[in-house]
mmCIF file of C-alpha atoms and ligand atoms in Angstrom:
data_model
loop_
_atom_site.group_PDB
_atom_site.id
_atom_site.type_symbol
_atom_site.label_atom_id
_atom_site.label_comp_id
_atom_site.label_asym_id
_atom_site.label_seq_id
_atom_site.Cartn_x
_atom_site.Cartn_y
_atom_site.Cartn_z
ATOM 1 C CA UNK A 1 91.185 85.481 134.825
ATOM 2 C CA UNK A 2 92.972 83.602 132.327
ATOM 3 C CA UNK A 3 96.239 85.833 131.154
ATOM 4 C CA UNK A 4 98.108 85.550 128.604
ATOM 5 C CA UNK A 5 101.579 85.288 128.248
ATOM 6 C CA UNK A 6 101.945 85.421 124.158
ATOM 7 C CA UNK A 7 100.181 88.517 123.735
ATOM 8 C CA UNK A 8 99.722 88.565 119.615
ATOM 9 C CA UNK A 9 102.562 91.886 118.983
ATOM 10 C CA UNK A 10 104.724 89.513 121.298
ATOM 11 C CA UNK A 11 104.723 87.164 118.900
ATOM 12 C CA UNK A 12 107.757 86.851 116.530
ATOM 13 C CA UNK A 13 108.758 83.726 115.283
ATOM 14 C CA UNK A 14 110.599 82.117 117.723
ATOM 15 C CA UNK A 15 108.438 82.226 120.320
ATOM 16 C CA UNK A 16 105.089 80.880 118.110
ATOM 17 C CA UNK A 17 105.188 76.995 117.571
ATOM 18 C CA UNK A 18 107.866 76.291 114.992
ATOM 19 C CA UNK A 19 107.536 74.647 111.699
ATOM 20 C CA UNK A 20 109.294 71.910 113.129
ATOM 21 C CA UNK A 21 106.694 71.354 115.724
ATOM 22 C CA UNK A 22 104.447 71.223 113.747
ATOM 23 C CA UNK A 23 105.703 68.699 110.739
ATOM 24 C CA UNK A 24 106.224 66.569 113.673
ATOM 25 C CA UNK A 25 103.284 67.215 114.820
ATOM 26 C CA UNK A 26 101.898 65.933 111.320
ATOM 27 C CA UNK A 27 103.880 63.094 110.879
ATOM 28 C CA UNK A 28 102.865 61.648 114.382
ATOM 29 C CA UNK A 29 99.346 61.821 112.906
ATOM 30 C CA UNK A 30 100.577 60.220 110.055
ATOM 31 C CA UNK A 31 102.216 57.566 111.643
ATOM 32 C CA UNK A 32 99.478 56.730 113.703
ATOM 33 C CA UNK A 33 97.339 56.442 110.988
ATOM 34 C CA UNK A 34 95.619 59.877 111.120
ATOM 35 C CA UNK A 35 95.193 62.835 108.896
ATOM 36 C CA UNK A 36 94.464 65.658 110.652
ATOM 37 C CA UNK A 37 90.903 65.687 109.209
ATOM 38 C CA UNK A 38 90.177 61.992 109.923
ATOM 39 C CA UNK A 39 91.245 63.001 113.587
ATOM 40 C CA UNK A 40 88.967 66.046 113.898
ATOM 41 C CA UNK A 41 86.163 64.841 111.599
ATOM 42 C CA UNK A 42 86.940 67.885 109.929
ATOM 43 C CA UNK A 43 83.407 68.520 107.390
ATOM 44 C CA UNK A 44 85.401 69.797 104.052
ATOM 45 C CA UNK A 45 82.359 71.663 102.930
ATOM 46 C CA UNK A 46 83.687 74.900 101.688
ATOM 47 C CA UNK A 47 82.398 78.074 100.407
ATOM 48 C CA UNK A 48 83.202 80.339 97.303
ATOM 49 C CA UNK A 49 83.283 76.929 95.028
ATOM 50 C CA UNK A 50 82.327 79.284 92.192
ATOM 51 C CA UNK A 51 84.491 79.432 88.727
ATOM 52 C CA UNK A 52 86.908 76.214 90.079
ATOM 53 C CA UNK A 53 89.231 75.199 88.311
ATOM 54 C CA UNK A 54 90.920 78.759 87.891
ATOM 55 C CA UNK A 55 92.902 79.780 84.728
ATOM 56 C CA UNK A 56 96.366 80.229 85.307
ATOM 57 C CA UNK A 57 97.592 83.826 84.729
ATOM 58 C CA UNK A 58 100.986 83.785 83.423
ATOM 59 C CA UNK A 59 101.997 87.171 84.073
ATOM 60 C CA UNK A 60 102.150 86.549 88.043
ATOM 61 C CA UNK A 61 104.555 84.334 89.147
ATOM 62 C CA UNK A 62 106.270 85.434 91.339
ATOM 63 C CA UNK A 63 110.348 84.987 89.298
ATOM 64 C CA UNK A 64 109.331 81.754 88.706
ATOM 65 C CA UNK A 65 109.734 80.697 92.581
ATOM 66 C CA UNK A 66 108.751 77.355 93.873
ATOM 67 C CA UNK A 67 105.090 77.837 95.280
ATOM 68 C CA UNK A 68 105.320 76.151 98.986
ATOM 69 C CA UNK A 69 103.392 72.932 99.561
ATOM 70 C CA UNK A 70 100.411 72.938 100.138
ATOM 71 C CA UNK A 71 100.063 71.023 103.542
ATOM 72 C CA UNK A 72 102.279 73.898 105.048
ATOM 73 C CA UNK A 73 100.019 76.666 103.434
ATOM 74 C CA UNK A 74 96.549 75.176 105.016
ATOM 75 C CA UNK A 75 98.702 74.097 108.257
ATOM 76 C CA UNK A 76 100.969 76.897 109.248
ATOM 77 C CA UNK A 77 98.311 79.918 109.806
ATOM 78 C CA UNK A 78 97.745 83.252 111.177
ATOM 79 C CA UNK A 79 93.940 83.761 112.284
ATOM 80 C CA UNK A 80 93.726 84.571 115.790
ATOM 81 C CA UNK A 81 90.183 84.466 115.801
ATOM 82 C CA UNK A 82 91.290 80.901 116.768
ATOM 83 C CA UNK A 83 94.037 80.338 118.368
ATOM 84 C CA UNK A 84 97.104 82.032 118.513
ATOM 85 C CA UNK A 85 99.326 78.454 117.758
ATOM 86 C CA UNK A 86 99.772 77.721 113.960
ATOM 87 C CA UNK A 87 99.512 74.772 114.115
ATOM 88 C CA UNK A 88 95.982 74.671 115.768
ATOM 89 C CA UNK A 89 94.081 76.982 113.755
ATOM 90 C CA UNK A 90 93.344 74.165 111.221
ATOM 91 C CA UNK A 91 91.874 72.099 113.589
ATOM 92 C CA UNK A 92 89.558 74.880 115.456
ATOM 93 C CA UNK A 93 88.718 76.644 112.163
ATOM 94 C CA UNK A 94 86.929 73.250 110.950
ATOM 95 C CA UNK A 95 84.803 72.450 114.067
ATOM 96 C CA UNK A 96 81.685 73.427 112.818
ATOM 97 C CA UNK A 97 82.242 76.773 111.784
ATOM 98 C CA UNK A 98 79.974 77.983 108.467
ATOM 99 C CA UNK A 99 81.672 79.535 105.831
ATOM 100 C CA UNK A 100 78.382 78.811 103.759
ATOM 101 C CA UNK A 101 76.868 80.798 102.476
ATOM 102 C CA UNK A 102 78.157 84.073 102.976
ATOM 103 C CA UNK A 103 77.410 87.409 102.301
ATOM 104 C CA UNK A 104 79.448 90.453 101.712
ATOM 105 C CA UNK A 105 78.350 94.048 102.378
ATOM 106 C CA UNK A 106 80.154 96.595 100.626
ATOM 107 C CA UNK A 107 78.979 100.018 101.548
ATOM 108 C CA UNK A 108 80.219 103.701 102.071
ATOM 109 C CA UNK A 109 80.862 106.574 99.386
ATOM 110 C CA UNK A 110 80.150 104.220 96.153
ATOM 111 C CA UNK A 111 77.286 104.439 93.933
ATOM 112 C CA UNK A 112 76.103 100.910 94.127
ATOM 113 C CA UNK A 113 76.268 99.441 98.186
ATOM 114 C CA UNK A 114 75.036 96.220 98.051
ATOM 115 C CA UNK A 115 75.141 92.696 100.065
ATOM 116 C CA UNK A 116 76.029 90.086 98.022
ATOM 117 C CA UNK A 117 76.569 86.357 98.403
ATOM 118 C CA UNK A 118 80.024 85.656 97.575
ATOM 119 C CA UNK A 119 79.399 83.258 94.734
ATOM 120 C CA UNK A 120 77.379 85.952 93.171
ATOM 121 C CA UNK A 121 80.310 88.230 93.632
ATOM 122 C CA UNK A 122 82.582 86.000 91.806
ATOM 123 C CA UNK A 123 80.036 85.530 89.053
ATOM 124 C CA UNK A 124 79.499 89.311 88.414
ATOM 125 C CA UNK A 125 83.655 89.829 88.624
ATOM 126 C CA UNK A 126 83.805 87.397 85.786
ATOM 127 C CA UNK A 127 85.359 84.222 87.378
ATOM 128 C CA UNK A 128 88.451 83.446 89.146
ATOM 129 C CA UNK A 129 92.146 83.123 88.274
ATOM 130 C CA UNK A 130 95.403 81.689 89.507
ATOM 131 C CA UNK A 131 97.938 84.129 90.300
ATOM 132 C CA UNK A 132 101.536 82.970 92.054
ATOM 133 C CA UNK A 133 102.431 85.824 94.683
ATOM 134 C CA UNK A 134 105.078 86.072 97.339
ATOM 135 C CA UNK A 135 103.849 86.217 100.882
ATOM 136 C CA UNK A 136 105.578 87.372 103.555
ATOM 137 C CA UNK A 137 104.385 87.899 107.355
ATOM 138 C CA UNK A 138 106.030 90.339 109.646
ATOM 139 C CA UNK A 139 107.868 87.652 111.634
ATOM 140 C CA UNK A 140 109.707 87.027 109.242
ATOM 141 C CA UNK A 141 108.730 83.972 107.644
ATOM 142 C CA UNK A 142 107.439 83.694 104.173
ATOM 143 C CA UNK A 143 105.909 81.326 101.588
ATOM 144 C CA UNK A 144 104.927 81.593 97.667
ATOM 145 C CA UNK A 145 101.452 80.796 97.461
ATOM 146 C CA UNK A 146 99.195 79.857 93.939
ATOM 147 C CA UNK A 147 96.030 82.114 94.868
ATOM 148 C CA UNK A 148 93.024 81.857 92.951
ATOM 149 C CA UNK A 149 90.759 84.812 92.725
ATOM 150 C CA UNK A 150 90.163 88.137 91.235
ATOM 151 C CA UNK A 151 91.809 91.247 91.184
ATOM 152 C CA UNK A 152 90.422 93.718 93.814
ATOM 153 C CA UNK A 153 89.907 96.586 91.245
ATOM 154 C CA UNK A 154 87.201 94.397 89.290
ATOM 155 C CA UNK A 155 84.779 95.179 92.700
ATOM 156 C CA UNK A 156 85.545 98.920 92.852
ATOM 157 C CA UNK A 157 84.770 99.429 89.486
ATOM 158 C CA UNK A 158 81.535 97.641 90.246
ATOM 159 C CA UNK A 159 80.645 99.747 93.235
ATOM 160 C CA UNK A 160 81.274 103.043 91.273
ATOM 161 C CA UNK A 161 83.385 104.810 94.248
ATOM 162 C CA UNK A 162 82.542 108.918 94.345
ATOM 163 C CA UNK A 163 84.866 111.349 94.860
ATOM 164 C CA UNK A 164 84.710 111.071 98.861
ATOM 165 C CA UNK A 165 85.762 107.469 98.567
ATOM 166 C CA UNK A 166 89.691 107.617 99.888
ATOM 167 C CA UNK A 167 90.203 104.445 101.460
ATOM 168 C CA UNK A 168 89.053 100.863 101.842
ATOM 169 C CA UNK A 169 88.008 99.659 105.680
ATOM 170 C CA UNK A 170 87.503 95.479 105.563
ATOM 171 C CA UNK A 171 86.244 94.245 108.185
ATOM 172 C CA UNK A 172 86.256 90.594 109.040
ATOM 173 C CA UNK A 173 83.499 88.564 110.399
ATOM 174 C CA UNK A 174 82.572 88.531 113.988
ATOM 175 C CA UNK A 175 80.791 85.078 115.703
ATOM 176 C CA UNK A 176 82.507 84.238 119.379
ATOM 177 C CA UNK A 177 80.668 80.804 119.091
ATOM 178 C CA UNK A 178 82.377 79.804 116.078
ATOM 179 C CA UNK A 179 85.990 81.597 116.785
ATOM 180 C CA UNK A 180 86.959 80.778 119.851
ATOM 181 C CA UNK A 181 89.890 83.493 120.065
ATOM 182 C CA UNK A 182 87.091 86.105 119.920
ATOM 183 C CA UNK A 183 85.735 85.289 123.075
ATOM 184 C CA UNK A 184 88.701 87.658 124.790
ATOM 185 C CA UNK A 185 92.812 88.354 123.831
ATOM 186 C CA UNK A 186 93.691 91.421 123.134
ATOM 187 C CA UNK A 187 92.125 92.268 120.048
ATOM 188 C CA UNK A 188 89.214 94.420 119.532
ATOM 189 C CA UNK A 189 87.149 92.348 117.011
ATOM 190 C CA UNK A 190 86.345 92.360 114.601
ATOM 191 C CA UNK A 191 89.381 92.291 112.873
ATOM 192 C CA UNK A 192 89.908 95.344 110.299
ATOM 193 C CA UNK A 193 92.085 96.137 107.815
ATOM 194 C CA UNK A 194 92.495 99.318 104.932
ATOM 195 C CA UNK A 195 94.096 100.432 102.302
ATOM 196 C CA UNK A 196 94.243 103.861 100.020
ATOM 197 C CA UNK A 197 92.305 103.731 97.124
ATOM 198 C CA UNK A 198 94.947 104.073 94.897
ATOM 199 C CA UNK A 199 96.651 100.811 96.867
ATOM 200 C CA UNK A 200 93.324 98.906 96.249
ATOM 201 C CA UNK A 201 93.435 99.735 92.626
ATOM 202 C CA UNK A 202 96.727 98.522 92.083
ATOM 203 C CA UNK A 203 96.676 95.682 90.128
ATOM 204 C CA UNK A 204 98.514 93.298 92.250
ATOM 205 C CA UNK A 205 95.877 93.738 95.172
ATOM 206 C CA UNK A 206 93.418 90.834 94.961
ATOM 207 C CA UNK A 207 90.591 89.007 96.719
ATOM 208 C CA UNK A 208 91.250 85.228 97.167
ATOM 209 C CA UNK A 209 88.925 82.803 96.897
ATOM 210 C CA UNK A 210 91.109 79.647 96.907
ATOM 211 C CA UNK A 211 94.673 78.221 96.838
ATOM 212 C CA UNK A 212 96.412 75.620 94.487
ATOM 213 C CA UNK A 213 93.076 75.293 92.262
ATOM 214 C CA UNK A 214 91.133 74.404 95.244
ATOM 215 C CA UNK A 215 88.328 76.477 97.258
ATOM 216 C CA UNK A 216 90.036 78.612 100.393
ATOM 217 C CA UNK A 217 90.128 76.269 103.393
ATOM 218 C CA UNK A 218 88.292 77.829 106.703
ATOM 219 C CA UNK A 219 91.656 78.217 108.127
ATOM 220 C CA UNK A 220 93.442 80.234 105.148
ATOM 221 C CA UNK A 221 90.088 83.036 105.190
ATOM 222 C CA UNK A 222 87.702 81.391 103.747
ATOM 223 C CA UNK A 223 85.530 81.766 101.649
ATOM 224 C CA UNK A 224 87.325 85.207 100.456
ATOM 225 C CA UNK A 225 90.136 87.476 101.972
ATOM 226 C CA UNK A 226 92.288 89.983 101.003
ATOM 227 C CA UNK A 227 96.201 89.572 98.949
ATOM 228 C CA UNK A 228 98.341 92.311 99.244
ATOM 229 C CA UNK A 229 101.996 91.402 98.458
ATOM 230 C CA UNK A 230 104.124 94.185 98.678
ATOM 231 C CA UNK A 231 102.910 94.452 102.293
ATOM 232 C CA UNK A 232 103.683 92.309 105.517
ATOM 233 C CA UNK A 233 100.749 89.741 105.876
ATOM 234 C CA UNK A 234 98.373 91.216 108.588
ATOM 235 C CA UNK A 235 97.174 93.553 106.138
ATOM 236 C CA UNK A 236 95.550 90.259 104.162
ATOM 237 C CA UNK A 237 92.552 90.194 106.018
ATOM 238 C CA UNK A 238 90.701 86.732 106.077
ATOM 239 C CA UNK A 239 86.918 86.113 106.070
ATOM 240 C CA UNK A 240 85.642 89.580 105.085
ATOM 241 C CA UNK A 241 82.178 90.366 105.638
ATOM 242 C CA UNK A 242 81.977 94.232 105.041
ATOM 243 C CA UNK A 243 83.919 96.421 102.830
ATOM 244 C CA UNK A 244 83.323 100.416 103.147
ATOM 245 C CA UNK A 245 85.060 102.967 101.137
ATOM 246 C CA UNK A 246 85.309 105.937 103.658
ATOM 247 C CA UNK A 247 87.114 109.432 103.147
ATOM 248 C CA UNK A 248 89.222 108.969 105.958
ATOM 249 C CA UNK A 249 91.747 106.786 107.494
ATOM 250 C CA UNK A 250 90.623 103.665 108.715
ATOM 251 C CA UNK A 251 92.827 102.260 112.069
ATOM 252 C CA UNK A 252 93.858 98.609 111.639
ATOM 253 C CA UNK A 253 93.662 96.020 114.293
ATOM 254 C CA UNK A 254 97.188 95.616 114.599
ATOM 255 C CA UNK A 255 98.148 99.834 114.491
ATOM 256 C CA UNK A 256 95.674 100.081 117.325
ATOM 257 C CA UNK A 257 97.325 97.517 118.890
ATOM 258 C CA UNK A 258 100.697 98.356 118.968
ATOM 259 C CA UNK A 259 100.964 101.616 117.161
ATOM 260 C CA UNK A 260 105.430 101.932 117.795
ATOM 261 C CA UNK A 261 105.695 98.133 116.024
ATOM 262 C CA UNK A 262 102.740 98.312 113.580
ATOM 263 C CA UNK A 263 101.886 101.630 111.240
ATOM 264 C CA UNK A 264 99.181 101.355 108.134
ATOM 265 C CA UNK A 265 101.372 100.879 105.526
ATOM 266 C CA UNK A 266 103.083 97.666 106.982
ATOM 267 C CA UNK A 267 105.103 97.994 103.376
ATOM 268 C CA UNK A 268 107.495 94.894 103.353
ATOM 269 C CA UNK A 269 110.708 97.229 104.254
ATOM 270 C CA UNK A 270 114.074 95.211 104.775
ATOM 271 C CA UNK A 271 115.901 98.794 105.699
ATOM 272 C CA UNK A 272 113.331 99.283 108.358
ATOM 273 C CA UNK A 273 113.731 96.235 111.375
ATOM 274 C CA UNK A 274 110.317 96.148 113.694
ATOM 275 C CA UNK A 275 111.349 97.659 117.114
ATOM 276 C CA UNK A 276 112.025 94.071 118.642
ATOM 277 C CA UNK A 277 113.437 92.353 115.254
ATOM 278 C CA UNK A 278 115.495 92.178 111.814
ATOM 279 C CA UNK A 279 113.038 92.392 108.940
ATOM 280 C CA UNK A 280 116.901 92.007 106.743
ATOM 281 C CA UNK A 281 115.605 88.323 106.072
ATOM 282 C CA UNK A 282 112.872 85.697 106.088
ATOM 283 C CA UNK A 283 112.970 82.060 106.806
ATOM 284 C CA UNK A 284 111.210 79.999 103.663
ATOM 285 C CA UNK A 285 108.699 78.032 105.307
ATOM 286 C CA UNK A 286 109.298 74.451 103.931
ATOM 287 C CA UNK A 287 113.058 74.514 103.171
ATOM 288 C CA UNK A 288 113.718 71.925 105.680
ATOM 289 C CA UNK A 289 114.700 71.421 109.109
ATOM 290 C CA UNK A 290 116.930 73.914 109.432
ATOM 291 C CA UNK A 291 114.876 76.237 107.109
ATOM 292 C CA UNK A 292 117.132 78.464 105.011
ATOM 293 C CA UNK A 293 116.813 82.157 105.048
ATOM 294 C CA UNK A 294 116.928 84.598 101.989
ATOM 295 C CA UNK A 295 117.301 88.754 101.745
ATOM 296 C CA UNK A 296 113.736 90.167 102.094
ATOM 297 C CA UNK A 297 113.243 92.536 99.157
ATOM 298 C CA UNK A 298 111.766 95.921 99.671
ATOM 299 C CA UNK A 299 108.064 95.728 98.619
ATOM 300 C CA UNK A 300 108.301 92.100 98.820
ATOM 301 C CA UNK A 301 109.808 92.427 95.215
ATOM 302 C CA UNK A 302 106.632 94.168 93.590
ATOM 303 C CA UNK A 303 108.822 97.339 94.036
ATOM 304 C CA UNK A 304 108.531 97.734 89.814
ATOM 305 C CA UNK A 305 104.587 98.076 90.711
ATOM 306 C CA UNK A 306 103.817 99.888 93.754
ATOM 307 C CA UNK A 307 107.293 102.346 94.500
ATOM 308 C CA UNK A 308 105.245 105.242 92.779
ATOM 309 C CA UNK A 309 102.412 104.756 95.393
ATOM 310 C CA UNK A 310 104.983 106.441 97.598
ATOM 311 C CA UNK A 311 106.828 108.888 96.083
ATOM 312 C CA UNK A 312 107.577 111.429 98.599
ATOM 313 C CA UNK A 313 106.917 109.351 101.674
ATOM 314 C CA UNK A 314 109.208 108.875 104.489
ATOM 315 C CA UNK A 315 108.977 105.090 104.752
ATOM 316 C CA UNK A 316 110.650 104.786 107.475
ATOM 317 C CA UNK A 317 108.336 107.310 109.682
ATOM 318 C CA UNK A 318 105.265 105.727 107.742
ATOM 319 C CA UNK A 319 105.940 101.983 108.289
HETATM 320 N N1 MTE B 401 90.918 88.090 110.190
HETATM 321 C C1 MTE B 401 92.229 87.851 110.249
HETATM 322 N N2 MTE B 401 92.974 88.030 109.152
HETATM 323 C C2 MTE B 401 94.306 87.769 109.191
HETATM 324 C C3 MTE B 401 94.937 87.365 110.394
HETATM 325 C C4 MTE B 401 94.106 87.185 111.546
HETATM 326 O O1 MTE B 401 94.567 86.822 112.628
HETATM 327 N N3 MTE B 401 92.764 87.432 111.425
HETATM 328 N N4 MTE B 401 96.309 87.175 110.437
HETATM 329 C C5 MTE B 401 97.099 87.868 109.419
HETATM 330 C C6 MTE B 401 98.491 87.455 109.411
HETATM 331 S S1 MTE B 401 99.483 88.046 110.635
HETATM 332 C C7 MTE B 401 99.007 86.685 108.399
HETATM 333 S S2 MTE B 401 100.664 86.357 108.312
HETATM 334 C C8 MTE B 401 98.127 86.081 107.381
HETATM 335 C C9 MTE B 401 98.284 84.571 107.398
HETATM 336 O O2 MTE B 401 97.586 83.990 106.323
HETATM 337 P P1 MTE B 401 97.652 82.417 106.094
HETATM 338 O O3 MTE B 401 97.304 81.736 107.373
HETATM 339 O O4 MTE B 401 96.674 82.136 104.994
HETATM 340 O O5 MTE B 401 99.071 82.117 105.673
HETATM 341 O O6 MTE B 401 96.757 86.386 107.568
HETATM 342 C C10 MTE B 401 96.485 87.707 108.034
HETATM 343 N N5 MTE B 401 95.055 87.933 108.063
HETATM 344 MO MO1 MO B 402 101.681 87.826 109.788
#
């Protein structure tokens, strides 16, 4: 029996691989000669390709912030369905796993379930856009990422949700062959997610399709996963396959879990540390060796936006 010592809610920053592991990582490749897909013979097919190049929206940009490079975005990843290390994922999330073609169900109290390829689903939403969001994970790391996609509200109003229809439950996809990580750990897969309705109608909550103007790489969710902002990055589910709009409470992977560290909400809250660290600050991913750290706003700074969402809630008993 293979155990683990880095269980995945025993994972806070310092104890994943580091960002400077990894950039060295990336320029020993380099120096030998070797981009990390000429070293893997990585196949760059990817899915979603519909509506590229994206229009820029304006109106999300996140105060203007520098977006992070790319190379750290599509190298630096959460997605245990392959490996726990960052700096790995890219690698095992491009050895011939399909994200091509792809279908998404979306089911549950709505007046139109359906299964629909994902480039249909784009088509029908009317195209893709770039929006520039904040992003921060609950280790307390974050990154600015240029998302392309559409807003998540587009799809409910497509669906037609009934009065019964009080949350959304994403699940992601489920294929031990491809995703190695899936194969045991600690997580009961598939990997879910949820939101209230009134959260997935908000208009900052969005389904991503790519990054930087360019179709989602396998290891970022591809071909389409969720964007929530305001909340730590767990809830952004990658690779969805099934959405269902259910009347009660969906439990997320990483509630059931560890339900004293991890609640639904997972609102970014700098007042409220997780049991084992500070959530005061983040380290910016790409500020340099010895990365800088800034004050985590509360919401992530989309408090103008979503506060009302929880008037009357005790944030810090529903974290
Ligand atoms: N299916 C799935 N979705 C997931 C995860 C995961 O392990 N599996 N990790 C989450 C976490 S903890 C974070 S921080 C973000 C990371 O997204 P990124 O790799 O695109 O930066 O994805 C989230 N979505
Ligand atoms: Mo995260």
């Amino acid at each position: 029996m293979h155990i683990r010592k880095n269980k995945p809610w025993n994972l806070p920053e310092s104890s994943a691989t580091c960002e400077a592991d990894f950039i060295n990582r990336r320029r020993f490749l380099k120096a030998v000669g070797l981009g990390s897909s000429a070293l893997l013979g990585q196949s760059l097919t990817h899915a979603a390709t519909y509506g590229f190049p994206p229009k820029v929206n304006p109106e999300f940009r996140a105060d203007g912030l520098e977006p992070t490079d790319y190379d750290l975005i599509k190298g630096y990843n959460n997605f245990y369905e392959f490996s726990y290390d960052k700096g790995e994922v890219q690698d095992l999330a491009n050895r011939g796993w399909q994200t091509e073609p792809w279908a998404i169900e979306i089911k549950g109290h709505i007046k139109r379930p359906q299964k629909i390829d994902v480039n249909e689903l784009i088509k029908k939403a009317g195209g893709i856009e770039q929006r520039v969001y904040r992003f921060r994970c609950v280790e307390a790391w974050s990154m600015v990422i240029p998302w392309d996609g559409f807003q998540l509200s587009t799809l409910i109003d497509m669906v037609e949700p009934t009065e019964k229809a009080r949350y959304l439950k994403f699940s992601t996809f489920f294929d031990p062959n491809s995703a190695p990580g899936q194969n045991g750990g600690s997580i009961d897969w598939p990997y879910v997610e949820g939101l209230t309705i009134e959260e997935a109608k908000n208009e900052l909550s969005f389904l991503a399709t790519g990054i930087y103007g360019k179709a989602l790489p396998n290891q970022n969710g591809a071909p389409i996963r969720l964007v929530v902002p305001w909340k730590y990055g767990f809830k952004s589910i990658k690779s969805i396959v099934k959405i269902e709009f259910t009347n009660s409470r969906p439990m997320n992977t990483w509630q059931a879990l560890q339900p004293r560290e991890y609640g639904f909400y997972a609102n970014v809250n700098p007042t409220v540390d997780h049991p084992r660290w500070s959530q005061a600050t983040e380290r910016i991913i790409g500020s340099g060796f010895l990365s800088k750290r800034k004050d985590t706003l509360m919401f992530n700074g989309y408090e103008e936006q979503v506060s009302h969402l929880y008037e009357g809630l005790n944030l810090k008993r529903n974290f």
